[in-house]
Each structure stands twice: as structure tokens, then as C-alpha cells.
Amino acid sequence: MKVLCFGSLNIDYTYQVDHFVQKGETILSKDLQVFPGGKGFNQSIALARAGLKTYMAGKIGTDGLFLKKLLEENNVNTDFIKVSAVEKTGNAIIQNDKDGDNCILLYGGTNQTITREHMDSVLSAFEKGDVLILQNEINDMGYLMEKAHEKGLKIVLNPSPMDEKIEQYPLDLVDIFLLNEVEGAQLLKKKDISFEEMISELWDKYNTTTILTVGEKGAYYKDQQMFFHQEAYVVKAVDTTAAGDTFTGYFLKEYFSGNIRNALQIASLASSIAVTRKGAYPSIPTMEEVKERL
């Protein structure tokens, strides 16, 4: 089984602030750091650090060549990343407040100019039983999902960031949903709903394996036979930027090994380590670190 993460590669500009900027307000940031990022990049790193043989596909400009190098240094195959000589790599403006929460403004850049020819070329290297992991930061996702399904790939979707395009995708082709409580509420178009009701209704609506992460309340899992709840590990959060991406990588590593309970525990522990560190990619722990914490 080969694991392909086809997604975004970003340059993250992270500003340390007391509080998030409000409409009409100008504030000074206490610090600025530049990190590699993008949900595709982060999840590829997490998958590889968790121990899966990972392939990353996507597109960057020449300003993002360092992203490709970092992936390679983390044992991610980058043969399917295209480089544009004229376009700019996607980027993110991240505000990080004193409580460790964040808000993010994205610029798509090359993440939004991926061609169908590129997608077809990448998928030709994979076969039935391989896994395609997707987020919502690249263009033409519906086409990519349909072609992957035709080839018999298992499709994992993390519908983040949520927008109106999500419901235009062929969601009936998704084999595994990984999402948080905000995304779940948006998909169901409901606000006042318990987490147990949310995951049950997501299952009823999409009839596919669903993992719902709910921050300090832990995570929920539901498939046709099983329902689990995993408590969160209590830590002091510094930066939550890559917590969900870390959870995704570690959950899938253990899930494909056949132990769902263990997958929830390992993924929750890994993400609890990630939030105690600043930045996206630098915060993702190695499997050795996670096992030490166990």
C-alpha cells in the first residue's frame, strides 16, 4: 500500500499577538517567524514521521523550493511536486494569540493552479488499494476524487478549510472523513448539537468512517460496527496550528495497521505534543517521541 498526499504547500508567516486583529484595528505584533506549511505539507510530514511511506504531490513556485527540500529531509517522496518558474507559492498569514489560539488568512498561489494533466500523471503511478489523502486547499478536487475512485484508491478527506465548495465534491466517494467540530457543524448546518449527535448524524448523512476531533474534549470515531471516544491529553497549548494535521498523520498510520483504539490514543497524544510547540511543521513529533510519552 502506497500513501499519496495530494495537497497544498505554503509559506507560513506567523505573527505573535496579544489578541486577533479586529475590523478597523491596527496592532503591533511581538514577533514574526516564517515557517513551511500548508495542510498537505504538514500532513505529509506527520504521515512520514509516524512511519508511513509517503508521497507528496502538489505545486510550488521557485520561492518554495525549500519546502521540497524539507519534505525530502523528512523522508517524503517529492517526485510528484511541480515547480512553476512564474507563479508564487501559496502562503498563510497566521495570528497566534497569548492563549495559544490562531486564526489564518490563506493565499492559494500555485495550490490553485494544478492542472488535470498533472493529476492524471500522478495517479498513473498508483493502483487499487493505495490511499489518497486530501484537504481543501487545492483546485479541482472533485475531478481528482473521481479519478482516484475510478482507479480504486481509498480516499481520505480532511475538509479543511471549510467553504461552499466542499458540498460540490462527490463526498459519497470518501472512505474516511477526518474533521473537527466546527467543520462538522458546518456540514450538518447545525449549531446546538452534542458531539455524540454530531458524529452519528455525519455517519447517517455520508455513510462512511468518520473521525471527529473536538479539541480539549478529545476525539470520536464511528464506523458501521464501532463507536469510540478518546479523551484528550491535558497540556498547556502554545500554538495549535498543526494539531489537526498531526492527528491525521498519526491516526492513519495506526489505523492502517488495524488497531482503531490504538490509533485514537496515539493520534491524540501526538497532537497534544504538537500544541506545546510553536510553528506548524516544527511542532510535529516523531514516533519515537510519542512512544516515549506513552
Coordinates of C-alpha atoms in Angstrom, one line a residue:
M1 CA 0.0 0.0 0.0
K2 CA 1.3 3.4 -1.0
V3 CA 0.1 6.7 0.6
L4 CA -0.3 9.8 -1.6
C5 CA -1.0 13.2 0.0
F6 CA -2.1 15.5 -2.9
G7 CA -2.4 18.9 -1.3
S8 CA -1.1 22.3 -0.5
L9 CA 2.4 23.6 0.1
N10 CA 2.6 27.0 1.8
I11 CA 5.0 29.5 3.3
D12 CA 3.6 30.5 6.7
Y13 CA 4.2 34.0 8.2
T14 CA 3.3 33.7 11.9
Y15 CA 2.7 36.8 14.0
Q16 CA 2.7 36.7 17.8
V17 CA -0.1 39.0 19.1
D18 CA -2.0 39.7 22.3
H19 CA -5.3 39.3 20.5
F20 CA -6.6 38.8 17.0
V21 CA -6.9 41.9 14.8
Q22 CA -10.4 43.3 14.8
K23 CA -12.2 45.3 12.0
G24 CA -10.6 48.7 11.6
E25 CA -7.8 47.9 14.2
T26 CA -4.1 48.2 13.8
I27 CA -1.9 46.4 16.4
L28 CA 1.8 45.6 16.8
S29 CA 3.0 42.0 16.7
K30 CA 5.5 40.9 19.3
D31 CA 7.3 38.6 16.9
L32 CA 7.4 37.3 13.3
Q33 CA 8.5 33.8 12.3
V34 CA 8.5 32.2 8.9
F35 CA 7.7 28.5 8.7
P36 CA 7.0 26.0 5.9
G37 CA 3.3 24.9 5.9
G38 CA 0.2 24.1 4.0
K39 CA -2.1 21.3 5.2
G40 CA -0.7 19.0 2.5
F41 CA 2.9 19.7 3.6
N42 CA 2.1 19.3 7.3
Q43 CA 0.1 16.1 6.8
S44 CA 2.9 14.6 4.7
I45 CA 5.4 15.3 7.4
A46 CA 3.1 13.9 10.0
L47 CA 2.5 10.7 8.0
A48 CA 6.2 10.2 7.4
R49 CA 7.2 10.9 11.0
A50 CA 4.6 8.5 12.1
G51 CA 6.3 5.8 9.9
L52 CA 4.3 5.6 6.7
K53 CA 6.0 5.6 3.3
T54 CA 4.6 8.9 2.0
Y55 CA 4.4 10.5 -1.4
M56 CA 3.6 14.2 -1.7
A57 CA 2.0 15.8 -4.8
G58 CA 1.4 19.5 -5.4
K59 CA 2.8 22.6 -6.9
I60 CA 5.2 25.4 -5.8
G61 CA 6.9 28.4 -7.2
T62 CA 10.7 28.8 -7.1
D63 CA 10.2 30.7 -3.8
G64 CA 9.0 27.4 -2.3
L65 CA 11.9 25.1 -3.3
F66 CA 12.9 24.9 0.4
L67 CA 9.6 23.2 1.1
K68 CA 10.5 20.4 -1.3
K69 CA 13.9 20.1 0.3
L70 CA 12.4 19.8 3.8
L71 CA 10.0 17.1 2.7
E72 CA 12.9 15.1 1.3
E73 CA 14.8 15.6 4.5
N74 CA 11.8 14.1 6.3
N75 CA 11.7 11.0 4.1
V76 CA 8.8 12.2 1.9
N77 CA 8.9 11.3 -1.8
T78 CA 8.6 14.6 -3.8
D79 CA 8.7 13.2 -7.4
F80 CA 5.1 14.5 -8.0
I81 CA 5.7 18.1 -6.9
K82 CA 5.8 20.5 -9.9
V83 CA 7.7 23.8 -9.8
S84 CA 6.5 26.9 -11.6
A85 CA 9.0 29.5 -12.8
V86 CA 6.4 32.3 -12.9
E87 CA 3.9 31.7 -10.1
K88 CA 4.2 32.3 -6.4
T89 CA 3.9 29.6 -3.8
G90 CA 0.8 29.7 -1.6
N91 CA 1.2 31.4 1.7
A92 CA -0.6 31.9 5.0
I93 CA -0.8 34.9 7.4
I94 CA -1.2 33.4 10.9
Q95 CA -2.0 35.3 14.1
N96 CA -1.0 33.5 17.3
D97 CA -2.5 34.9 20.4
K98 CA -1.4 34.8 24.1
D99 CA -3.7 31.8 24.8
G100 CA -2.1 29.7 22.0
D101 CA -5.1 30.0 19.6
N102 CA -4.7 31.0 16.0
C103 CA -6.5 32.5 13.0
I104 CA -5.3 32.1 9.5
L105 CA -5.6 34.0 6.2
L106 CA -4.7 32.0 3.1
Y107 CA -3.4 32.9 -0.3
G108 CA -3.7 30.0 -2.7
G109 CA -0.9 30.8 -5.2
T110 CA 0.3 27.6 -7.0
N111 CA -2.0 25.5 -4.9
Q112 CA -4.9 26.8 -7.0
T113 CA -3.3 26.3 -10.5
I114 CA -2.8 22.5 -10.5
T115 CA -3.8 21.0 -13.9
R116 CA -5.8 17.9 -14.6
E117 CA -2.9 16.6 -16.7
H118 CA -0.7 16.9 -13.6
M119 CA -3.4 15.0 -11.5
D120 CA -3.7 12.2 -14.2
S121 CA 0.1 11.8 -14.4
V122 CA 0.4 11.5 -10.6
L123 CA -2.5 9.0 -10.3
S124 CA -1.0 6.8 -13.0
A125 CA 1.7 5.8 -10.6
F126 CA -0.8 4.4 -8.0
E127 CA -3.1 1.5 -8.1
K128 CA -6.1 -0.2 -6.4
G129 CA -5.7 -0.3 -2.6
D130 CA -3.4 2.7 -2.4
V131 CA -4.5 5.7 -0.3
L132 CA -5.2 9.3 -1.4
I133 CA -5.2 11.9 1.4
L134 CA -6.9 15.2 0.6
Q135 CA -7.6 18.5 2.3
N136 CA -9.4 21.6 0.7
E137 CA -6.5 23.8 -0.3
I138 CA -6.1 22.9 -3.9
N139 CA -8.2 23.4 -7.0
D140 CA -10.3 20.8 -9.0
M141 CA -10.8 18.5 -6.1
G142 CA -13.9 16.9 -7.5
Y143 CA -12.0 15.7 -10.6
L144 CA -9.2 14.3 -8.5
M145 CA -11.6 12.4 -6.3
E146 CA -13.5 10.9 -9.2
K147 CA -10.3 9.8 -11.0
A148 CA -8.8 8.3 -7.8
H149 CA -12.1 6.4 -7.1
E150 CA -12.0 5.0 -10.7
K151 CA -8.6 3.6 -10.0
G152 CA -9.7 2.0 -6.8
L153 CA -7.8 4.2 -4.4
K154 CA -9.1 4.7 -0.8
I155 CA -10.0 8.4 -0.3
V156 CA -9.3 10.2 3.0
L157 CA -10.8 13.7 3.2
N158 CA -10.0 16.3 5.8
P159 CA -12.5 19.1 4.7
S160 CA -10.4 22.0 5.9
P161 CA -10.6 24.9 5.4
M162 CA -14.4 24.5 5.1
D163 CA -16.1 26.5 2.3
E164 CA -19.1 26.2 -0.1
K165 CA -17.0 24.1 -2.5
I166 CA -17.0 21.1 -0.1
E167 CA -20.6 20.1 -0.8
Q168 CA -20.0 20.3 -4.5
Y169 CA -17.5 17.5 -4.3
P170 CA -18.5 13.8 -4.7
L171 CA -18.5 13.2 -1.0
D172 CA -20.1 9.7 -1.5
L173 CA -16.7 8.6 -2.8
V174 CA -14.9 9.4 0.5
D175 CA -13.8 6.3 2.5
I176 CA -12.7 8.2 5.7
F177 CA -13.7 11.6 6.9
L178 CA -11.4 13.4 9.4
L179 CA -12.8 16.7 10.6
N180 CA -13.2 18.9 13.7
E181 CA -16.4 20.0 15.4
V182 CA -16.5 23.4 13.6
E183 CA -16.3 21.6 10.2
G184 CA -18.9 19.0 11.4
A185 CA -21.4 21.7 12.4
Q186 CA -20.9 23.5 9.1
L187 CA -21.5 20.3 7.1
L188 CA -24.7 19.5 9.1
K189 CA -25.8 23.1 9.2
K190 CA -26.4 22.8 12.9
K191 CA -25.1 24.7 15.9
D192 CA -26.7 23.4 19.0
I193 CA -25.8 19.7 18.9
S194 CA -23.8 17.4 21.1
F195 CA -20.6 15.8 19.8
E196 CA -22.2 12.3 20.0
E197 CA -25.1 13.5 18.0
M198 CA -22.8 15.2 15.5
I199 CA -20.8 12.2 14.6
S200 CA -23.9 10.0 14.4
E201 CA -25.5 12.4 12.1
L202 CA -22.4 12.7 10.0
W203 CA -22.4 8.9 9.7
D204 CA -26.0 8.9 8.7
K205 CA -25.5 11.6 6.1
Y206 CA -22.3 10.3 4.4
N207 CA -22.3 6.6 5.5
T208 CA -18.6 6.5 5.8
T209 CA -16.0 6.0 8.5
T210 CA -15.8 9.3 10.5
I211 CA -13.3 10.7 13.0
L212 CA -14.4 13.9 14.8
T213 CA -11.7 15.8 16.7
V214 CA -13.1 18.2 19.4
G215 CA -10.1 19.9 20.9
E216 CA -9.8 19.5 24.7
K217 CA -12.8 17.1 24.6
G218 CA -10.8 14.6 22.7
A219 CA -11.9 12.7 19.6
Y220 CA -14.8 10.4 18.4
Y221 CA -14.7 7.5 15.9
K222 CA -17.6 5.9 14.2
D223 CA -17.9 3.2 11.5
Q224 CA -20.6 0.6 10.7
Q225 CA -19.8 -1.5 13.7
M226 CA -17.9 0.6 16.2
F227 CA -18.1 3.8 18.2
F228 CA -15.3 5.1 20.4
H229 CA -14.4 8.2 22.3
Q230 CA -10.8 9.2 23.1
E231 CA -10.1 11.6 25.9
A232 CA -7.7 14.4 25.2
Y233 CA -4.3 14.7 26.9
V234 CA -4.2 17.8 29.1
V235 CA -1.3 20.1 28.2
K236 CA -0.6 23.9 28.1
A237 CA -1.2 24.9 24.5
V238 CA 1.3 27.3 22.9
D239 CA 0.3 27.0 19.2
T240 CA -2.5 24.9 17.8
T241 CA -1.6 25.4 14.1
A242 CA -0.7 21.8 13.2
A243 CA -2.6 19.9 15.8
G244 CA -5.2 18.6 13.4
D245 CA -2.6 17.7 10.8
T246 CA -0.5 15.8 13.4
F247 CA -3.6 13.9 14.5
T248 CA -4.4 13.0 10.9
G249 CA -0.9 11.6 10.1
Y250 CA -0.7 9.5 13.3
F251 CA -4.2 8.3 13.2
L252 CA -3.9 7.0 9.7
K253 CA -0.6 5.3 10.4
E254 CA -2.1 3.2 13.3
Y255 CA -5.5 2.8 11.6
F256 CA -3.9 1.1 8.5
S257 CA -2.1 -1.2 11.0
G258 CA -5.6 -2.4 12.1
N259 CA -5.9 -1.0 15.6
I260 CA -8.5 1.7 15.9
R261 CA -8.3 2.2 19.6
N262 CA -4.6 2.5 19.5
A263 CA -4.9 4.9 16.5
L264 CA -7.1 7.3 18.6
Q265 CA -4.7 7.1 21.5
I266 CA -1.5 7.6 19.6
A267 CA -3.0 10.4 17.4
S268 CA -4.4 12.3 20.5
L269 CA -1.0 12.0 22.2
A270 CA 0.9 13.2 19.2
S271 CA -1.3 16.2 18.7
S272 CA -1.0 17.1 22.4
I273 CA 2.8 17.2 21.9
A274 CA 2.4 19.4 18.8
V275 CA 0.4 22.1 20.5
T276 CA 3.1 22.6 23.1
R277 CA 5.4 23.9 20.4
K278 CA 5.4 26.9 18.1
G279 CA 5.0 26.6 14.3
A280 CA 3.4 24.1 12.1
Y281 CA 5.9 21.6 10.7
P282 CA 8.5 22.0 13.5
S283 CA 5.8 21.1 16.1
I284 CA 5.1 17.7 14.7
P285 CA 6.7 15.0 16.9
T286 CA 8.5 11.8 15.7
M287 CA 7.1 8.4 16.5
E288 CA 10.0 7.9 18.9
E289 CA 8.9 11.0 20.9
V290 CA 5.3 9.8 21.0
K291 CA 6.3 6.3 22.2
E292 CA 8.4 7.9 25.0
R293 CA 5.4 9.8 26.2
L294 CA 3.3 6.6 26.3

